CSV table of C-alpha atoms and ligand atoms in Angstrom, one decimal:
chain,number,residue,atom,x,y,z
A,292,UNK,CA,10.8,23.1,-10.1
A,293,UNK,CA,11.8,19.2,-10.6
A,294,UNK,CA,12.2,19.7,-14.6
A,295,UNK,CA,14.8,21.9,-13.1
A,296,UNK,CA,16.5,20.6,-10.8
A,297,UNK,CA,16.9,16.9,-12.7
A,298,UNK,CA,18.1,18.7,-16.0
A,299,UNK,CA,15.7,18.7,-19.0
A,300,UNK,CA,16.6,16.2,-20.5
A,301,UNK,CA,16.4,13.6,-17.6
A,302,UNK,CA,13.5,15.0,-17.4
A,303,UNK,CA,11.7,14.3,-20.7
A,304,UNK,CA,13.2,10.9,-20.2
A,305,UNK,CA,11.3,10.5,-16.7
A,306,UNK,CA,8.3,11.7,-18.3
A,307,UNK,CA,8.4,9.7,-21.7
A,308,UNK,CA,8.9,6.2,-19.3
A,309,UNK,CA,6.1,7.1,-17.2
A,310,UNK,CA,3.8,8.1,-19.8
A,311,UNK,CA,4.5,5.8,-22.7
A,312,UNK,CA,5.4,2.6,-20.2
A,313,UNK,CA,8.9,2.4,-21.7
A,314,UNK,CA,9.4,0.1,-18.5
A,315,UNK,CA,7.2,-2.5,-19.8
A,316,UNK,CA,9.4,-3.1,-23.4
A,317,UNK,CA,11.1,-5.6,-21.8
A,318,UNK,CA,7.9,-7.4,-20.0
A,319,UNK,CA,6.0,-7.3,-23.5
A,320,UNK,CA,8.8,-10.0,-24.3
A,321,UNK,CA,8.6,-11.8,-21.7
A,322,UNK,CA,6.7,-15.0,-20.9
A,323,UNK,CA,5.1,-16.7,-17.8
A,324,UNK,CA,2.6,-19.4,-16.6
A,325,UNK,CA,-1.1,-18.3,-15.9
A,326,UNK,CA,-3.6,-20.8,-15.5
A,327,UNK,CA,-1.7,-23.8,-16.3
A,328,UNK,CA,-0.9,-22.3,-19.8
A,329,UNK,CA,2.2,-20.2,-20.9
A,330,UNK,CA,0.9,-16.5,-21.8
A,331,UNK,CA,2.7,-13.3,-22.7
A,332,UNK,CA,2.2,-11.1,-20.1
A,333,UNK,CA,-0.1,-7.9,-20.7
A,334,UNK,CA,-0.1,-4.5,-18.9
A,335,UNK,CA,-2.7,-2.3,-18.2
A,336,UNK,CA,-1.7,1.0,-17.5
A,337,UNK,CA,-4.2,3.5,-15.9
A,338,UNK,CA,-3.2,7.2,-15.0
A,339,UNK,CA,-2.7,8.2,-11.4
A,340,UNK,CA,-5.0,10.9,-10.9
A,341,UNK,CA,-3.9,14.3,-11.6
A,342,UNK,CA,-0.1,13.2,-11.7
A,343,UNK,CA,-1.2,12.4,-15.1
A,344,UNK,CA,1.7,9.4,-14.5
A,345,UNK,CA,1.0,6.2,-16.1
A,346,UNK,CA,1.0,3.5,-13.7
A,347,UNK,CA,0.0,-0.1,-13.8
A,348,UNK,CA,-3.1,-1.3,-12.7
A,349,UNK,CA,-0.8,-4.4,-11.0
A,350,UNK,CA,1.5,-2.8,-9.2
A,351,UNK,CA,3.7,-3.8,-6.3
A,352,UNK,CA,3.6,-3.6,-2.7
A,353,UNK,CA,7.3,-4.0,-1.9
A,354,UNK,CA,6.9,-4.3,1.9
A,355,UNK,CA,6.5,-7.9,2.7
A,356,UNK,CA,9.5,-8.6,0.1
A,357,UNK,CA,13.3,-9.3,1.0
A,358,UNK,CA,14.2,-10.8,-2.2
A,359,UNK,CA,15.0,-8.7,-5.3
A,360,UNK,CA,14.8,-11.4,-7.4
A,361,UNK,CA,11.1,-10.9,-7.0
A,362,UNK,CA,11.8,-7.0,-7.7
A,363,UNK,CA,13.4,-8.1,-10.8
A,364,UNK,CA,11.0,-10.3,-12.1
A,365,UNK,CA,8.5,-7.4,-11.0
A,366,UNK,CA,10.1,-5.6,-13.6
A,367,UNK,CA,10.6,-7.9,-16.4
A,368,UNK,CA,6.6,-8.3,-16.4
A,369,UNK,CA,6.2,-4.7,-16.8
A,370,UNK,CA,5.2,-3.3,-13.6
A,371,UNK,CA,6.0,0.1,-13.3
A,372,UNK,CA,5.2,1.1,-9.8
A,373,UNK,CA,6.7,0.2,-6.6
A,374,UNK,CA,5.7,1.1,-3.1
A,375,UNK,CA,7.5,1.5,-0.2
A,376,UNK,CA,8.4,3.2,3.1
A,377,UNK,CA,11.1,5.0,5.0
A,378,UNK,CA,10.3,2.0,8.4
A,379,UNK,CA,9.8,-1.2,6.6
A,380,UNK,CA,12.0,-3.5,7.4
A,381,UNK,CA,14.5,-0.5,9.2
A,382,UNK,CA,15.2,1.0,5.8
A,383,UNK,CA,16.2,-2.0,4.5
A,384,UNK,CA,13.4,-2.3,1.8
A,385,UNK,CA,14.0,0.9,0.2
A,386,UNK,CA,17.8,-0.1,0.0
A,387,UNK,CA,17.0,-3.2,-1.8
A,388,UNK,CA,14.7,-0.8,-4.0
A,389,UNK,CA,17.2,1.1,-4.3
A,390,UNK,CA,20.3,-1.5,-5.4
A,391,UNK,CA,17.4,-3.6,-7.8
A,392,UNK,CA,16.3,0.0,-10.0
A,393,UNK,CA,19.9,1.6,-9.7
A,394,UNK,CA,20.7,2.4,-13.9
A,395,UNK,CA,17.4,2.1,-14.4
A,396,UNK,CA,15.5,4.7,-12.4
A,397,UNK,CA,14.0,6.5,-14.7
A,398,UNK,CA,12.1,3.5,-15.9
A,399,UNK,CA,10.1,3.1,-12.7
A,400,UNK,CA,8.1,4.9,-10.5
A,401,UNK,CA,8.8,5.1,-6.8
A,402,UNK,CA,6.1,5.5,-4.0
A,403,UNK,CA,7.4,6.1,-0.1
A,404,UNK,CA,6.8,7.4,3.2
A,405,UNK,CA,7.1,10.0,5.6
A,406,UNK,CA,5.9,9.8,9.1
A,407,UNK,CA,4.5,13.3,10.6
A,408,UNK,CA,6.8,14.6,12.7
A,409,UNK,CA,8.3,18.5,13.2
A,410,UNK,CA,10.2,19.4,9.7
A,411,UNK,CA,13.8,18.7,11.1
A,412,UNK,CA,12.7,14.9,11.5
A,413,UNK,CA,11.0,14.6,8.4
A,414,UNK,CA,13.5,16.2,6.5
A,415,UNK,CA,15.9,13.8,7.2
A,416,UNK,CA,13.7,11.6,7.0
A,417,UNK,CA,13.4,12.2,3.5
A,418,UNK,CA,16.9,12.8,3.1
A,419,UNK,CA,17.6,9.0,4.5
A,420,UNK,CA,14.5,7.9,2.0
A,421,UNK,CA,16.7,9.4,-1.1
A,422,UNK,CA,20.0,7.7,0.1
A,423,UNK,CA,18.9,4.4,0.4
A,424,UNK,CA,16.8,4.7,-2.9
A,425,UNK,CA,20.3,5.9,-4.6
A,426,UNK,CA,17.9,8.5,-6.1
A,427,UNK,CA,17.3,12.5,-6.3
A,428,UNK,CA,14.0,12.6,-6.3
A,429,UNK,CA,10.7,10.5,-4.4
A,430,UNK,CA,8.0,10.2,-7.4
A,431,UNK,CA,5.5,9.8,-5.1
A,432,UNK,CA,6.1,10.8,-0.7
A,433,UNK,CA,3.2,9.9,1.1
A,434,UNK,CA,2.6,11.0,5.0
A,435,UNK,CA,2.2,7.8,6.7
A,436,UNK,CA,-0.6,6.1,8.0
A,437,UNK,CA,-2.6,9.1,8.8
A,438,UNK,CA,-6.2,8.9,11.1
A,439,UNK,CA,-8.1,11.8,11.2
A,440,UNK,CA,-10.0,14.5,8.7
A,441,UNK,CA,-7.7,17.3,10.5
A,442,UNK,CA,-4.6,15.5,9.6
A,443,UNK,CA,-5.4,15.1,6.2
A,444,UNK,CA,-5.6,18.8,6.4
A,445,UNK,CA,-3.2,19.7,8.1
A,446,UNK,CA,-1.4,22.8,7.1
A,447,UNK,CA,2.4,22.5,8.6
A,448,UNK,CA,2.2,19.3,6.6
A,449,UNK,CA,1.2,20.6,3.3
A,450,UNK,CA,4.2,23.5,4.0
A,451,UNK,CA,6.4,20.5,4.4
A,452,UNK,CA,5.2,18.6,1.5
A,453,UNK,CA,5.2,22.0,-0.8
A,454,UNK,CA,9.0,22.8,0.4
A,455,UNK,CA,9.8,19.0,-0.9
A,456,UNK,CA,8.8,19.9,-3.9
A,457,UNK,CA,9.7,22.9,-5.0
A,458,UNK,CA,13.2,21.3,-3.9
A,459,UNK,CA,12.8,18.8,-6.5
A,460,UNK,CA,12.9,16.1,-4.3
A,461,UNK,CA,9.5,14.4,-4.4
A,462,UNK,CA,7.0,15.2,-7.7
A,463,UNK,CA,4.0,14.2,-6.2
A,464,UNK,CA,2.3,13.6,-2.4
A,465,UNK,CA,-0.3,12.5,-0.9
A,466,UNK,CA,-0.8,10.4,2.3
A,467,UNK,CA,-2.0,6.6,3.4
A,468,UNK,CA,-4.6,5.4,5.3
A,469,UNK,CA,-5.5,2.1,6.5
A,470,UNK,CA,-8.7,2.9,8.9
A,471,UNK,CA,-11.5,5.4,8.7
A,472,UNK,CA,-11.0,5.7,4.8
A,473,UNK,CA,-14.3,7.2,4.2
A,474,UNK,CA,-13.7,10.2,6.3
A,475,UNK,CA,-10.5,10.8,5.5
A,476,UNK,CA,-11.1,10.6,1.5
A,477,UNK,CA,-14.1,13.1,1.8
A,478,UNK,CA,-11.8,15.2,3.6
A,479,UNK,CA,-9.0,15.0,0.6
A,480,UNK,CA,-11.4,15.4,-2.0
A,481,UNK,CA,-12.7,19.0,-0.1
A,482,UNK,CA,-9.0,20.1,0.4
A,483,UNK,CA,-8.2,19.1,-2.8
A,484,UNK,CA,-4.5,19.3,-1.4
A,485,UNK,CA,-2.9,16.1,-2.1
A,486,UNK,CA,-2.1,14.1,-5.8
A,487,UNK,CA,-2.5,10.5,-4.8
A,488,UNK,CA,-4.2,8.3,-1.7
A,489,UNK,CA,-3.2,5.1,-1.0
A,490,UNK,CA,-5.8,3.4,1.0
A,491,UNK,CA,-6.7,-0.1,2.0
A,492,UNK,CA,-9.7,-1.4,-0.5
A,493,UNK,CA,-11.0,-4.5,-1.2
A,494,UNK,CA,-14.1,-7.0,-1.4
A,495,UNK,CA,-14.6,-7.5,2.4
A,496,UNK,CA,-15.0,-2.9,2.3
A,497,UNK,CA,-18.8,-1.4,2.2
A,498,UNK,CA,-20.5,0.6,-0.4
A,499,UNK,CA,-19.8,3.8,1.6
A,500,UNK,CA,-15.9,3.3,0.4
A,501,UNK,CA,-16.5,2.7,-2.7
A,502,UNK,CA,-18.3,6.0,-2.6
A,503,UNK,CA,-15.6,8.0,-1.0
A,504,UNK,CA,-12.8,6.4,-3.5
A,505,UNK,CA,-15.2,7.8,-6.7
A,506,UNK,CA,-15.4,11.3,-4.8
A,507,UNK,CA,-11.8,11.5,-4.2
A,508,UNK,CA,-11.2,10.3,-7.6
A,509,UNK,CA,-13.4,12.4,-9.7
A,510,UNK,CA,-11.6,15.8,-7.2
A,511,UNK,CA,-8.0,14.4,-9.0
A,512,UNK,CA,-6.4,12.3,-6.4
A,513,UNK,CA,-5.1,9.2,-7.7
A,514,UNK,CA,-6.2,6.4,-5.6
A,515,UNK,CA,-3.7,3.0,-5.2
A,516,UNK,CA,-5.6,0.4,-3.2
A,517,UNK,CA,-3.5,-2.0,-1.1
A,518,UNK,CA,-4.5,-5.0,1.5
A,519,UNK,CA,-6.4,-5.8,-2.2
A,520,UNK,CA,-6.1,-9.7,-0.7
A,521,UNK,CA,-7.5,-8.8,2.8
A,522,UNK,CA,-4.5,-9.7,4.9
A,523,UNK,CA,-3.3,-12.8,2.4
A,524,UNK,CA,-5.3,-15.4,3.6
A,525,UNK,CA,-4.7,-18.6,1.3
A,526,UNK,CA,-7.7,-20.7,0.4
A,527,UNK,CA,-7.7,-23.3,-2.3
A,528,UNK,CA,-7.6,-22.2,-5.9
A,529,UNK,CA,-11.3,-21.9,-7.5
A,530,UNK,CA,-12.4,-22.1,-11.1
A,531,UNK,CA,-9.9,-20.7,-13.0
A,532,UNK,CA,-8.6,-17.5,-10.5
A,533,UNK,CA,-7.1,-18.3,-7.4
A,534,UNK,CA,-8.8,-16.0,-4.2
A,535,UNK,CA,-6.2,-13.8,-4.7
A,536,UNK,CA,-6.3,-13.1,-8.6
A,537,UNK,CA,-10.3,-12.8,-7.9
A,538,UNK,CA,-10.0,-10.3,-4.5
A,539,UNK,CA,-7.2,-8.6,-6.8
A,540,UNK,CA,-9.7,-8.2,-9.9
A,541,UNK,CA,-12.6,-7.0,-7.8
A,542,UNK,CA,-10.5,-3.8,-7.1
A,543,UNK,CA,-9.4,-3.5,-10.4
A,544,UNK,CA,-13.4,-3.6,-11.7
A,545,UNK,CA,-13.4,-0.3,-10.1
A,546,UNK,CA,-12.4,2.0,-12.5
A,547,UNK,CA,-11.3,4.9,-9.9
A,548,UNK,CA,-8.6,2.7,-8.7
A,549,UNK,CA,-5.3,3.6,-10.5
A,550,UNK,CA,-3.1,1.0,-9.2
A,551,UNK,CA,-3.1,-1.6,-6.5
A,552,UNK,CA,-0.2,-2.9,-4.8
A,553,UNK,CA,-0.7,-6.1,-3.5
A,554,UNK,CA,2.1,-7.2,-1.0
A,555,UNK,CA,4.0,-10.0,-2.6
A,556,UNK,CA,6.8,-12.0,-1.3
A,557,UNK,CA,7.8,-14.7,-4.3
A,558,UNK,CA,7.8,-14.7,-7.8
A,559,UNK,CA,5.1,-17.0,-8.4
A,560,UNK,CA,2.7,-14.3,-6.2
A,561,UNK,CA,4.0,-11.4,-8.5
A,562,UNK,CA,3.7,-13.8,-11.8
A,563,UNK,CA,0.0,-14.5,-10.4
A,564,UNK,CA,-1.0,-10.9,-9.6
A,565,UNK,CA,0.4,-9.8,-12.8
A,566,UNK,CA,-2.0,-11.8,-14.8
A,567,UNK,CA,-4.9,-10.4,-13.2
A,568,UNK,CA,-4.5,-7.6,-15.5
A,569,UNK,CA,-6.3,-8.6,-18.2
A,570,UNK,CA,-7.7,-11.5,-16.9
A,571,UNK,CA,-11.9,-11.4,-17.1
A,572,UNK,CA,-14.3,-11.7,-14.2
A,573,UNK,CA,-16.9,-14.3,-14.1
A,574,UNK,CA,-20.3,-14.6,-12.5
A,575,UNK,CA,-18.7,-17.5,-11.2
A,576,UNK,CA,-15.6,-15.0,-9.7
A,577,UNK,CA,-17.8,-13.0,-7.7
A,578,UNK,CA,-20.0,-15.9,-6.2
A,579,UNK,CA,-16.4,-17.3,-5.3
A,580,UNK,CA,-15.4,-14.0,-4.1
A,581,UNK,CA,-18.6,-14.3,-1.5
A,582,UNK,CA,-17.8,-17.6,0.1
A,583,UNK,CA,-14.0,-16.3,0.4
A,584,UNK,CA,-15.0,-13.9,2.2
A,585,UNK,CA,-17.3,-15.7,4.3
A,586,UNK,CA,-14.2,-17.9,4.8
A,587,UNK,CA,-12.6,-14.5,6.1
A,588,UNK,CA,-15.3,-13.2,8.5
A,589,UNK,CA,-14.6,-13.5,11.9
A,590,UNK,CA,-10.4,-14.4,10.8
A,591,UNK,CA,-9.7,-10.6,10.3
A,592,UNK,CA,-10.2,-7.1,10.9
A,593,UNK,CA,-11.1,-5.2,7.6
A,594,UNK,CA,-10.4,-2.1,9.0
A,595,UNK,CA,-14.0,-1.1,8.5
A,596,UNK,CA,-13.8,1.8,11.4
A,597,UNK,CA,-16.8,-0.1,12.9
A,598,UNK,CA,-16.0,-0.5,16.3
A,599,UNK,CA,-13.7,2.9,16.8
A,600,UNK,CA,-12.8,4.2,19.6
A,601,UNK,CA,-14.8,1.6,21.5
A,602,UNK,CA,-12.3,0.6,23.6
A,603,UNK,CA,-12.6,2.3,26.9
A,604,UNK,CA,-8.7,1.8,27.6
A,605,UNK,CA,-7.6,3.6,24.7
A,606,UNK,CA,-5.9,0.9,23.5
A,607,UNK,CA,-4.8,1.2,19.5
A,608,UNK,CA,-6.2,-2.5,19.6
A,609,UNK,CA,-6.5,-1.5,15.3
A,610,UNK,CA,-2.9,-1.3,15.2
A,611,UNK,CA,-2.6,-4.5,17.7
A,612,UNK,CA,-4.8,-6.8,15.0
A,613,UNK,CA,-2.9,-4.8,12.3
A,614,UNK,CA,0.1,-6.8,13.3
A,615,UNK,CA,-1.7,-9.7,14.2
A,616,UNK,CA,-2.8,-10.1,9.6
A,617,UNK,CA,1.0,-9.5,8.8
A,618,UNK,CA,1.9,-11.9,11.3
A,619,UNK,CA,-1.2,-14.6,10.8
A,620,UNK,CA,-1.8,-13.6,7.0
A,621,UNK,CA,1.4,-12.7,5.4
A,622,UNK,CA,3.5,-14.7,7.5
A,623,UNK,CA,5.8,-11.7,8.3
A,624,UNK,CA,6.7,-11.5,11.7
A,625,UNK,CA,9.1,-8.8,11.7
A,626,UNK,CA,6.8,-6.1,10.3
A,627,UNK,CA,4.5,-7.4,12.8
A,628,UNK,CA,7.0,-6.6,15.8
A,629,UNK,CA,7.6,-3.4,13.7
A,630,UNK,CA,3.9,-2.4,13.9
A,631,UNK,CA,3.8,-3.4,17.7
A,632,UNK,CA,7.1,-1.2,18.4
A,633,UNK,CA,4.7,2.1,17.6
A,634,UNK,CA,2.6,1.2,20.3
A,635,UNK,CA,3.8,2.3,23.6
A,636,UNK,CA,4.4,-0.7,26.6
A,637,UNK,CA,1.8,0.7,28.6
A,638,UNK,CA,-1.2,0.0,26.0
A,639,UNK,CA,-0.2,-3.3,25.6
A,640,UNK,CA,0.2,-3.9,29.5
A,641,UNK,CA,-3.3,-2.2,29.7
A,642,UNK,CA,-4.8,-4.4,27.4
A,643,UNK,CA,-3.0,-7.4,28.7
A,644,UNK,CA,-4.3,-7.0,32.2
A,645,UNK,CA,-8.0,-6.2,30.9
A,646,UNK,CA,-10.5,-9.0,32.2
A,647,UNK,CA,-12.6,-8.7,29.2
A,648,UNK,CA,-13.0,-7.3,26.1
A,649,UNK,CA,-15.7,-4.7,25.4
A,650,UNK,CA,-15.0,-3.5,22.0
A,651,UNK,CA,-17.6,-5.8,19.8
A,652,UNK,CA,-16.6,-6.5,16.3
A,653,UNK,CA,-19.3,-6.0,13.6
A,654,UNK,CA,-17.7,-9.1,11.8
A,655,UNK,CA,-17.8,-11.8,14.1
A,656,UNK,CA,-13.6,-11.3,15.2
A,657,UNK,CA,-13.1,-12.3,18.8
A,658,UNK,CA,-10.9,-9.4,19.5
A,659,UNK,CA,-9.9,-10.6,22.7
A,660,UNK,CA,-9.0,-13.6,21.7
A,661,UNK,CA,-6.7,-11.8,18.6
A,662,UNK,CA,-5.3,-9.6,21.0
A,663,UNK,CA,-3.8,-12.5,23.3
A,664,UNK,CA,-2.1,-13.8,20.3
A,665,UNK,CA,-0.8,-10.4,19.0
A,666,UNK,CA,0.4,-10.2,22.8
A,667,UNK,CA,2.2,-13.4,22.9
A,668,UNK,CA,4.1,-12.1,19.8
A,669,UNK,CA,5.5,-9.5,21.5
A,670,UNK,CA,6.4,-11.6,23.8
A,671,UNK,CA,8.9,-13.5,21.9
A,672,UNK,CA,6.4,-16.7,21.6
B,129,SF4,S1,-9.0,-6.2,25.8
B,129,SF4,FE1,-9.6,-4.4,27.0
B,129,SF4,S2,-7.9,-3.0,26.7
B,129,SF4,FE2,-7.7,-4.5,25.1
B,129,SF4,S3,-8.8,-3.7,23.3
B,129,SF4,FE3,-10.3,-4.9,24.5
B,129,SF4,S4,-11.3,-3.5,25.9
B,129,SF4,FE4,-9.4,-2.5,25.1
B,130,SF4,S1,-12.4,-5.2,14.7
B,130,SF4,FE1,-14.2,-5.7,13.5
B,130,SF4,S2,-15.6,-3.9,13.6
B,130,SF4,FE2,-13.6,-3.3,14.4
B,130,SF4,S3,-12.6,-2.3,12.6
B,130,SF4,FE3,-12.0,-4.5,12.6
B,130,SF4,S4,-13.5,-5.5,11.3
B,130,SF4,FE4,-14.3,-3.5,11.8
């Protein structure tokens, strides 16, 4: 059992901070610009499904980041939750986790990643994830980037996950998804095996998700949305949110959505996303919202699973313009080339040498056009 293995003590201590958001004390003080005028900062916390932690609704998607200053301020405004992964940036996000929350673990909550593999793999896969997170237990492991109803049931995985944590090493798991969310969520909410889903939600998604995320969340999982901004496009700021703060509320009006960790890389985007807690939602927001994402149609892929398996090549062309928003959106080239290292040389040569594309987008995206400039990329251009 964790209580356990961490000592009772630490482990009322864990608990009290995550329930009673002792980590925000010091955010409650704390003060920072919003809309031109100086506000104290105000947390919302919501509970992560049947975790029962308390997490806040603003959370923070550590992936994009390199500077801990940004972690710190992260902190100082209250946020408790902070997702990352056993890849991004070779490890060296969860060290900088890691160094930022070391003396002050148990005042956060931790979210990372295991890619399926066979348990010797994972294992010390894990075992790498605790070292560089200077911690003894995950709060949260999630099985990375899974595609398909049978992997979201799949049993050698939930062994794995189960032997984790009876081992006290991880308290909760779960798994993340960025395509074919529907399917997979329906499928979680039937095997009612895992705590929390971390899926990729926002305006630009159908009704049909929206659906799936109440199912899941009325069968316990806790659901933390990311890609809230839709692949951090910028657009000029509009009546009194910025795109982001208004993409970022949208989730947040949907009260099955526990957290959401938008990707942040300064700390004027975590000031801003932090004041989208309490920040209301005009008529005005969501007309806004519309022409934003008009503005996006035809830039990105959503994800929506529209056009899967369409391409006759078998090309993981959703992975390809996966890279293509870190790179074009988020400005972050290396997890781009990190993204385009999963894919193997030949389904890039393949797609490369195709004459023409015939995988239609439902959105308007000239996926052959996006492809070319994903391939340039690895190219070194
Ligand atoms: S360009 Fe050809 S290989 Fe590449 S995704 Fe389109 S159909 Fe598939
Ligand atoms: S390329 Fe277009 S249709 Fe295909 S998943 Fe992306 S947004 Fe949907």
């Amino acid at each position: 059992m964790f209580s356990k293995l961490i000592g009772r003590r630490r482990f009322i201590q864990t608990v009290s901070s995550a329930l009673f958001g002792i980590g925000s004390f010091r955010g409650l003080r704390t003060t920072f610009s919003f809309g031109g005028t100086e506000k104290a900062p105000v947390v919302e916390y919501r509970t992560l499904g049947k975790t029962g932690l308390k997490v806040t609704a603003v959370s923070m998607g550590v992936m994009n980041c390199s500077d801990p200053a940004v972690l710190h301020r992260a902190f100082d405004l209250g946020i408790n939750f902070y997702d990352t992964a056993d890849c991004y940036m070779r490890g060296r996000n969860e060290e900088m986790v890691g160094q930022v929350f070391k003396g002050r673990r148990e005042r956060v909550l931790i979210q990372t990643k295991v890619h399926a593999h066979d348990e010797k793999r994972m294992r010390a896969s894990v075992e790498r994830s605790l070292r560089r997170l200077q911690t003894d237990y995950i709060d949260v492991l999630l099985w990375h980037n899974v595609h398909s109803p049978e992997e979201v049931s799949d049993s050698d995985l939930f062994e794995f996950m189960a032997k984790m944590k009876k081992e006290g090493k991880v308290r909760f798991t779960g798994f993340s998804a960025h395509r074919n969310m529907v399917a997979l969520l329906r499928e979680a909410s039937r095997s009612n095996c895992h705590d929390v889903a971390l899926v990729s939600y926002n305006f630009t998604h159908s009704k049909d998700l929206k659906e799936a995320v109440s199912m899941a969340a009325r069968s316990g999982i806790g659901i933390v949305a990311m890609k809230t901004q839709a692949g951090g496009y910028k657009k000029e700021k509009m009546a009194g949110l910025t795109p982001h703060q208004a993409a970022l509320k949208y989730v947040l009006l949907d009260q099955n959505v526990s957290a959401a960790i938008p990707g942040v890389t300064t700390i004027e985007q975590i000031e801003e996303c932090a004041g989208v807690m309490r920040a209301s939602f005009s008529k005005e927001n969501s007309n806004q919202l519309k022409q934003y994402h008009s503005f996006l149609q035809g830039r990105i892929c959503t994800m929506c699973g529209g056009c899967s398996g369409e391409c006759p090549e078998g090309v993981s062309y959703g992975d390809l313009l996966r890279a293509l928003m870190y790179r074009e959106g988020y400005g972050n080239d290396s997890l781009a080339k990190e993204i385009l290292q999963t894919i193997s040389k030949q389904e890039i040569e393949r797609c490369s040498e195709c004459e023409s594309c015939s995988v239609i987008c439902r959105r308007g995206l000239d996926i052959r056009a996006a492809v070319r400039r994903v391939q340039s990329l690895e190219l070194g251009a």
